[in-house]
mmCIF file of C-alpha atoms and ligand atoms in Angstrom:
data_model
loop_
_atom_site.group_PDB
_atom_site.id
_atom_site.type_symbol
_atom_site.label_atom_id
_atom_site.label_comp_id
_atom_site.label_asym_id
_atom_site.label_seq_id
_atom_site.Cartn_x
_atom_site.Cartn_y
_atom_site.Cartn_z
ATOM 1 C CA MET F 7 -60.473 44.811 168.077
ATOM 2 C CA THR F 8 -60.388 48.187 169.891
ATOM 3 C CA SER F 9 -60.316 51.341 167.783
ATOM 4 C CA PRO F 10 -56.822 52.730 167.304
ATOM 5 C CA THR F 11 -55.945 56.182 168.618
ATOM 6 C CA LEU F 12 -54.679 58.130 165.642
ATOM 7 C CA THR F 13 -52.306 61.058 165.721
ATOM 8 C CA PRO F 14 -54.105 64.014 164.109
ATOM 9 C CA CYS F 15 -52.124 65.315 161.151
ATOM 10 C CA THR F 16 -52.341 67.547 158.100
ATOM 11 C CA LEU F 17 -52.010 66.566 154.443
ATOM 12 C CA THR F 18 -51.544 68.633 151.312
ATOM 13 C CA ALA F 19 -52.932 68.032 147.835
ATOM 14 C CA GLY F 20 -51.904 70.808 145.472
ATOM 15 C CA ASP F 21 -53.794 73.919 146.558
ATOM 16 C CA LEU F 22 -55.754 71.946 149.171
ATOM 17 C CA LEU F 23 -54.887 71.435 152.825
ATOM 18 C CA LEU F 24 -56.494 68.640 154.847
ATOM 19 C CA ARG F 25 -56.404 69.343 158.584
ATOM 20 C CA PRO F 26 -58.252 68.076 161.648
ATOM 21 C CA LEU F 27 -61.665 69.672 162.150
ATOM 22 C CA VAL F 28 -61.841 72.342 164.869
ATOM 23 C CA GLU F 29 -64.706 73.967 166.799
ATOM 24 C CA ALA F 30 -64.345 77.116 164.721
ATOM 25 C CA ASP F 31 -65.560 75.119 161.698
ATOM 26 C CA GLU F 32 -69.085 75.014 163.144
ATOM 27 C CA ALA F 33 -70.517 77.917 161.131
ATOM 28 C CA ALA F 34 -69.230 76.513 157.822
ATOM 29 C CA VAL F 35 -70.408 73.013 158.696
ATOM 30 C CA THR F 36 -73.860 74.306 159.695
ATOM 31 C CA GLU F 37 -74.140 76.076 156.344
ATOM 32 C CA ALA F 38 -73.099 72.897 154.517
ATOM 33 C CA MET F 39 -75.678 70.812 156.398
ATOM 34 C CA ALA F 40 -78.388 72.970 154.804
ATOM 35 C CA ASP F 41 -77.482 71.438 151.421
ATOM 36 C CA ALA F 42 -80.007 68.812 150.350
ATOM 37 C CA GLY F 43 -77.338 66.571 148.792
ATOM 38 C CA ILE F 44 -75.122 66.531 151.869
ATOM 39 C CA LEU F 45 -78.118 65.955 154.124
ATOM 40 C CA ARG F 46 -79.426 63.117 151.954
ATOM 41 C CA TRP F 47 -76.215 61.290 151.076
ATOM 42 C CA ALA F 48 -73.568 62.138 153.639
ATOM 43 C CA ALA F 49 -74.739 63.634 156.935
ATOM 44 C CA GLY F 50 -76.102 60.517 158.593
ATOM 45 C CA ARG F 51 -79.468 59.803 160.170
ATOM 46 C CA VAL F 52 -78.747 61.381 163.574
ATOM 47 C CA VAL F 53 -77.861 64.695 161.940
ATOM 48 C CA ALA F 54 -80.801 64.623 159.518
ATOM 49 C CA ASP F 55 -83.179 64.012 162.432
ATOM 50 C CA ALA F 56 -81.803 67.016 164.387
ATOM 51 C CA ALA F 57 -83.313 70.502 164.130
ATOM 52 C CA PRO F 58 -81.743 72.421 161.216
ATOM 53 C CA ALA F 59 -80.025 74.910 163.533
ATOM 54 C CA ASP F 60 -78.434 72.044 165.492
ATOM 55 C CA ARG F 61 -77.234 69.902 162.598
ATOM 56 C CA GLY F 62 -73.799 71.473 162.209
ATOM 57 C CA ARG F 63 -73.005 71.178 165.896
ATOM 58 C CA VAL F 64 -74.276 67.593 166.087
ATOM 59 C CA TRP F 65 -72.230 66.540 163.043
ATOM 60 C CA LEU F 66 -69.085 68.382 164.170
ATOM 61 C CA THR F 67 -69.159 67.288 167.830
ATOM 62 C CA ALA F 68 -68.944 63.625 166.828
ATOM 63 C CA ARG F 69 -65.923 64.296 164.621
ATOM 64 C CA LEU F 70 -63.901 66.541 166.927
ATOM 65 C CA THR F 71 -63.121 63.509 169.074
ATOM 66 C CA ALA F 72 -63.147 60.961 166.258
ATOM 67 C CA TRP F 73 -59.358 60.631 165.976
ATOM 68 C CA SER F 74 -59.321 58.818 169.307
ATOM 69 C CA SER F 75 -61.789 56.195 168.077
ATOM 70 C CA GLY F 76 -60.595 55.052 164.677
ATOM 71 C CA THR F 77 -61.672 57.886 162.394
ATOM 72 C CA ALA F 78 -59.357 60.321 160.634
ATOM 73 C CA ALA F 79 -61.678 63.330 160.265
ATOM 74 C CA PHE F 80 -60.252 66.036 157.997
ATOM 75 C CA ALA F 81 -61.570 69.435 157.052
ATOM 76 C CA ILE F 82 -60.669 70.129 153.427
ATOM 77 C CA THR F 83 -59.521 73.725 153.138
ATOM 78 C CA ASP F 84 -57.788 76.052 150.712
ATOM 79 C CA ALA F 85 -54.079 75.829 151.461
ATOM 80 C CA ASP F 86 -53.867 79.534 150.668
ATOM 81 C CA GLY F 87 -56.230 81.369 153.024
ATOM 82 C CA GLY F 88 -57.704 78.407 154.804
ATOM 83 C CA GLY F 89 -61.256 78.695 153.482
ATOM 84 C CA PHE F 90 -63.381 75.711 154.502
ATOM 85 C CA LEU F 91 -64.328 73.570 151.492
ATOM 86 C CA GLY F 92 -65.589 70.248 152.794
ATOM 87 C CA TYR F 93 -64.952 67.002 154.628
ATOM 88 C CA LEU F 94 -62.902 63.882 154.021
ATOM 89 C CA GLY F 95 -63.099 61.071 156.538
ATOM 90 C CA LEU F 96 -61.563 57.642 156.870
ATOM 91 C CA ARG F 97 -63.560 55.708 159.434
ATOM 92 C CA ASP F 98 -63.508 52.199 160.878
ATOM 93 C CA ILE F 99 -59.720 52.224 160.588
ATOM 94 C CA GLN F 100 -58.506 48.734 161.527
ATOM 95 C CA ARG F 101 -62.030 47.536 162.401
ATOM 96 C CA VAL F 102 -61.208 44.972 159.759
ATOM 97 C CA PRO F 103 -57.403 44.513 159.783
ATOM 98 C CA ASP F 104 -55.583 46.940 157.458
ATOM 99 C CA GLN F 105 -58.823 48.468 156.167
ATOM 100 C CA ALA F 106 -60.879 51.652 156.424
ATOM 101 C CA VAL F 107 -63.982 53.219 154.861
ATOM 102 C CA ALA F 108 -63.972 56.653 153.183
ATOM 103 C CA ALA F 109 -66.637 59.379 153.174
ATOM 104 C CA TYR F 110 -66.695 62.916 151.783
ATOM 105 C CA TRP F 111 -68.752 65.975 151.028
ATOM 106 C CA VAL F 112 -67.991 69.357 149.527
ATOM 107 C CA ALA F 113 -69.806 72.603 150.351
ATOM 108 C CA PRO F 114 -71.923 73.772 147.398
ATOM 109 C CA ALA F 115 -69.846 76.927 146.854
ATOM 110 C CA ALA F 116 -66.655 74.874 146.502
ATOM 111 C CA ARG F 117 -67.940 72.311 143.964
ATOM 112 C CA GLY F 118 -66.616 71.944 140.449
ATOM 113 C CA ARG F 119 -62.924 71.999 141.446
ATOM 114 C CA ALA F 120 -62.452 68.251 141.916
ATOM 115 C CA VAL F 121 -61.987 68.952 145.617
ATOM 116 C CA ALA F 122 -63.340 65.594 146.811
ATOM 117 C CA ALA F 123 -61.358 63.445 144.363
ATOM 118 C CA ARG F 124 -58.111 65.257 145.127
ATOM 119 C CA ALA F 125 -58.678 65.057 148.879
ATOM 120 C CA LEU F 126 -59.649 61.380 148.671
ATOM 121 C CA ASP F 127 -56.601 60.534 146.579
ATOM 122 C CA ALA F 128 -54.319 62.340 149.045
ATOM 123 C CA ALA F 129 -55.896 60.718 152.097
ATOM 124 C CA ALA F 130 -55.694 57.240 150.558
ATOM 125 C CA SER F 131 -52.050 57.735 149.584
ATOM 126 C CA TRP F 132 -51.285 58.787 153.155
ATOM 127 C CA ALA F 133 -53.208 55.908 154.703
ATOM 128 C CA PHE F 134 -51.412 53.333 152.517
ATOM 129 C CA ARG F 135 -47.940 54.597 153.431
ATOM 130 C CA PRO F 136 -45.958 52.558 155.985
ATOM 131 C CA ALA F 137 -46.086 53.728 159.587
ATOM 132 C CA ALA F 138 -42.364 54.508 159.403
ATOM 133 C CA GLU F 139 -43.237 57.092 156.736
ATOM 134 C CA GLY F 140 -46.054 58.636 158.772
ATOM 135 C CA GLY F 141 -48.869 56.613 157.189
ATOM 136 C CA LEU F 142 -51.340 54.073 158.546
ATOM 137 C CA ALA F 143 -50.028 51.048 156.608
ATOM 138 C CA LEU F 144 -53.535 50.164 155.410
ATOM 139 C CA HIS F 145 -54.085 47.773 152.510
ATOM 140 C CA ARG F 146 -57.682 48.443 151.454
ATOM 141 C CA ILE F 147 -60.033 51.431 151.638
ATOM 142 C CA GLY F 148 -63.648 51.001 150.605
ATOM 143 C CA LEU F 149 -66.540 53.364 150.069
ATOM 144 C CA ASP F 150 -70.087 53.158 148.800
ATOM 145 C CA HIS F 151 -72.531 55.580 147.236
ATOM 146 C CA ALA F 152 -76.135 55.382 146.109
ATOM 147 C CA LEU F 153 -76.324 54.527 142.391
ATOM 148 C CA SER F 154 -78.192 57.736 141.643
ATOM 149 C CA ASN F 155 -75.367 59.794 143.170
ATOM 150 C CA GLU F 156 -73.376 59.968 139.942
ATOM 151 C CA GLY F 157 -71.112 62.770 141.137
ATOM 152 C CA SER F 158 -69.889 60.590 143.987
ATOM 153 C CA CYS F 159 -69.223 57.750 141.522
ATOM 154 C CA ARG F 160 -67.033 60.100 139.454
ATOM 155 C CA VAL F 161 -65.178 61.229 142.587
ATOM 156 C CA ALA F 162 -64.436 57.656 143.645
ATOM 157 C CA THR F 163 -63.335 56.548 140.189
ATOM 158 C CA ARG F 164 -61.115 59.608 139.691
ATOM 159 C CA ALA F 165 -59.453 58.883 143.045
ATOM 160 C CA GLY F 166 -58.555 55.361 141.956
ATOM 161 C CA PHE F 167 -61.398 53.536 143.728
ATOM 162 C CA ARG F 168 -62.627 50.848 141.325
ATOM 163 C CA VAL F 169 -66.236 49.693 141.211
ATOM 164 C CA GLU F 170 -66.461 46.213 142.716
ATOM 165 C CA GLY F 171 -70.186 45.607 142.552
ATOM 166 C CA THR F 172 -73.656 46.649 143.611
ATOM 167 C CA LEU F 173 -74.943 46.435 147.166
ATOM 168 C CA ARG F 174 -78.687 45.846 146.940
ATOM 169 C CA GLU F 175 -80.883 48.266 148.930
ATOM 170 C CA SER F 176 -77.978 48.971 151.242
ATOM 171 C CA PHE F 177 -78.546 52.659 151.890
ATOM 172 C CA VAL F 178 -81.602 54.144 153.572
ATOM 173 C CA ASP F 179 -81.864 57.892 153.051
ATOM 174 C CA PRO F 180 -83.358 60.252 155.662
ATOM 175 C CA ALA F 181 -86.762 60.021 153.951
ATOM 176 C CA GLY F 182 -86.677 56.256 154.483
ATOM 177 C CA LEU F 183 -86.102 55.343 150.815
ATOM 178 C CA ARG F 184 -83.816 52.400 150.145
ATOM 179 C CA HIS F 185 -81.139 52.718 147.455
ATOM 180 C CA ASP F 186 -78.857 50.254 145.737
ATOM 181 C CA SER F 187 -75.220 51.351 146.135
ATOM 182 C CA HIS F 188 -71.986 50.922 144.271
ATOM 183 C CA LEU F 189 -69.155 49.447 146.301
ATOM 184 C CA HIS F 190 -65.785 50.960 145.353
ATOM 185 C CA ALA F 191 -62.364 50.216 146.788
ATOM 186 C CA ARG F 192 -58.714 51.049 146.287
ATOM 187 C CA LEU F 193 -55.893 48.769 147.378
ATOM 188 C CA ALA F 194 -52.410 49.852 148.408
ATOM 189 C CA THR F 195 -51.172 47.948 145.355
ATOM 190 C CA ASP F 196 -53.531 49.710 142.909
ATOM 191 C CA PRO F 197 -52.387 52.628 140.778
ATOM 192 C CA GLY F 198 -53.037 55.984 142.448
ATOM 193 C CA GLY F 199 -55.904 58.239 141.491
ATOM 194 C CA ARG F 200 -55.863 60.614 138.570
ATOM 195 C CA PRO F 201 -58.101 63.472 139.717
ATOM 196 C CA ARG F 202 -58.306 66.371 137.322
ATOM 197 C CA ARG F 203 -56.724 69.520 138.655
ATOM 198 C CA GLY F 204 -59.086 71.889 140.422
HETATM 199 C C1 LIG P 20 -70.090 64.406 145.372
HETATM 200 C C2 LIG P 20 -69.384 65.713 145.733
HETATM 201 C C3 LIG P 20 -68.494 65.489 146.951
HETATM 202 C C4 LIG P 20 -68.490 66.142 144.558
HETATM 203 O O1 LIG P 20 -68.018 67.448 144.788
HETATM 204 P P1 LIG P 20 -66.717 68.012 143.990
HETATM 205 O O2 LIG P 20 -65.487 67.427 144.543
HETATM 206 O O3 LIG P 20 -66.834 69.488 143.999
HETATM 207 O O4 LIG P 20 -66.921 67.390 142.551
HETATM 208 P P2 LIG P 20 -66.941 68.150 141.140
HETATM 209 O O5 LIG P 20 -68.126 69.066 141.074
HETATM 210 O O6 LIG P 20 -65.604 68.744 140.875
HETATM 211 O O7 LIG P 20 -67.254 66.930 140.165
HETATM 212 C C5 LIG P 20 -66.453 65.741 140.207
HETATM 213 C C6 LIG P 20 -66.868 64.873 139.031
HETATM 214 O O8 LIG P 20 -68.222 64.447 139.207
HETATM 215 C C7 LIG P 20 -69.020 64.886 138.111
HETATM 216 N N1 LIG P 20 -70.304 65.271 138.682
HETATM 217 C C8 LIG P 20 -70.532 66.172 139.653
HETATM 218 N N2 LIG P 20 -71.859 66.239 139.907
HETATM 219 C C9 LIG P 20 -72.447 65.336 139.073
HETATM 220 C C10 LIG P 20 -73.799 64.950 138.846
HETATM 221 N N3 LIG P 20 -74.802 65.468 139.556
HETATM 222 N N4 LIG P 20 -74.051 64.007 137.907
HETATM 223 C C11 LIG P 20 -73.046 63.439 137.195
HETATM 224 N N5 LIG P 20 -71.722 63.784 137.371
HETATM 225 C C12 LIG P 20 -71.455 64.732 138.284
HETATM 226 C C13 LIG P 20 -68.266 66.052 137.523
HETATM 227 O O9 LIG P 20 -68.625 66.229 136.143
HETATM 228 C C14 LIG P 20 -66.848 65.601 137.691
HETATM 229 O O10 LIG P 20 -66.523 64.613 136.722
HETATM 230 P P3 LIG P 20 -65.054 64.528 136.091
HETATM 231 O O11 LIG P 20 -64.067 64.301 137.229
HETATM 232 O O12 LIG P 20 -65.120 63.356 135.179
HETATM 233 O O13 LIG P 20 -64.822 65.848 135.413
HETATM 234 C C15 LIG P 20 -70.412 66.850 146.041
HETATM 235 O O14 LIG P 20 -71.292 66.980 144.939
HETATM 236 C C16 LIG P 20 -71.190 66.613 147.307
HETATM 237 O O15 LIG P 20 -70.743 66.974 148.392
HETATM 238 N N6 LIG P 20 -72.393 66.039 147.187
HETATM 239 C C17 LIG P 20 -73.267 65.790 148.354
HETATM 240 C C18 LIG P 20 -72.636 64.821 149.367
HETATM 241 C C19 LIG P 20 -72.278 63.493 148.734
HETATM 242 O O16 LIG P 20 -72.931 63.021 147.818
HETATM 243 N N7 LIG P 20 -71.200 62.878 149.284
HETATM 244 C C20 LIG P 20 -70.803 61.550 148.855
HETATM 245 C C21 LIG P 20 -71.633 60.540 149.568
HETATM 246 S S1 LIG P 20 -71.248 58.888 149.007
#
């Protein structure tokens, strides 16, 4: 199946605004890529292997065009003021019919406000809506996180993504260490998330 071309859009979640990433996000993304947690769990091997000064550009370049190849790539920002807080992505949209895979990270300075869970809940709710209501009409969104990444497990659970099992040695971090991962998923028919307010 060819990747669908998605129409870039914005979503709101309380005091958060999710909008397509733009080139002007590069400085904030570069700063975020200096965080050890983001680099280890969320940046991807190509970015981790790049020189530190190049990591933000490498990560961002791939996502500026992602909407045309099956990934909804959102910057999470403050609705009031527009400050950059993090990333929420739904990738592999329709690679398996009616499904997608979620990923997220939050810049260190923005943590502690349930930003990821609220953004994930909002993005899933949008993606499950029928196309006639501006959604993607998906049925299932999955995600996985290394077992030791307990914060990510809380985010997923708060956003209504139930644990479905353990994927053995499924994630290789940039240092080459293999980690077992939790598989989580939320269905269109599941109750929505209940993220705490930020
Ligand atoms: C995971 C991450 C996105 C969460 O950021 P956030 O949205 O600011 O999350 P918060 O700090 O508000 O915490 C959310 C929940 O996780 C818990 N949590 C956060 N860090 C934790 C940790 N190190 N250990 C255990 N629980 C943790 C919080 O107590 C909170 O729980 P609650 O909802 O029950 O109150 C952020 O830490 C991050 O970007 N980490 C690096 C990248 C990453 O791991 N991405 C996910 C890859 S699968």
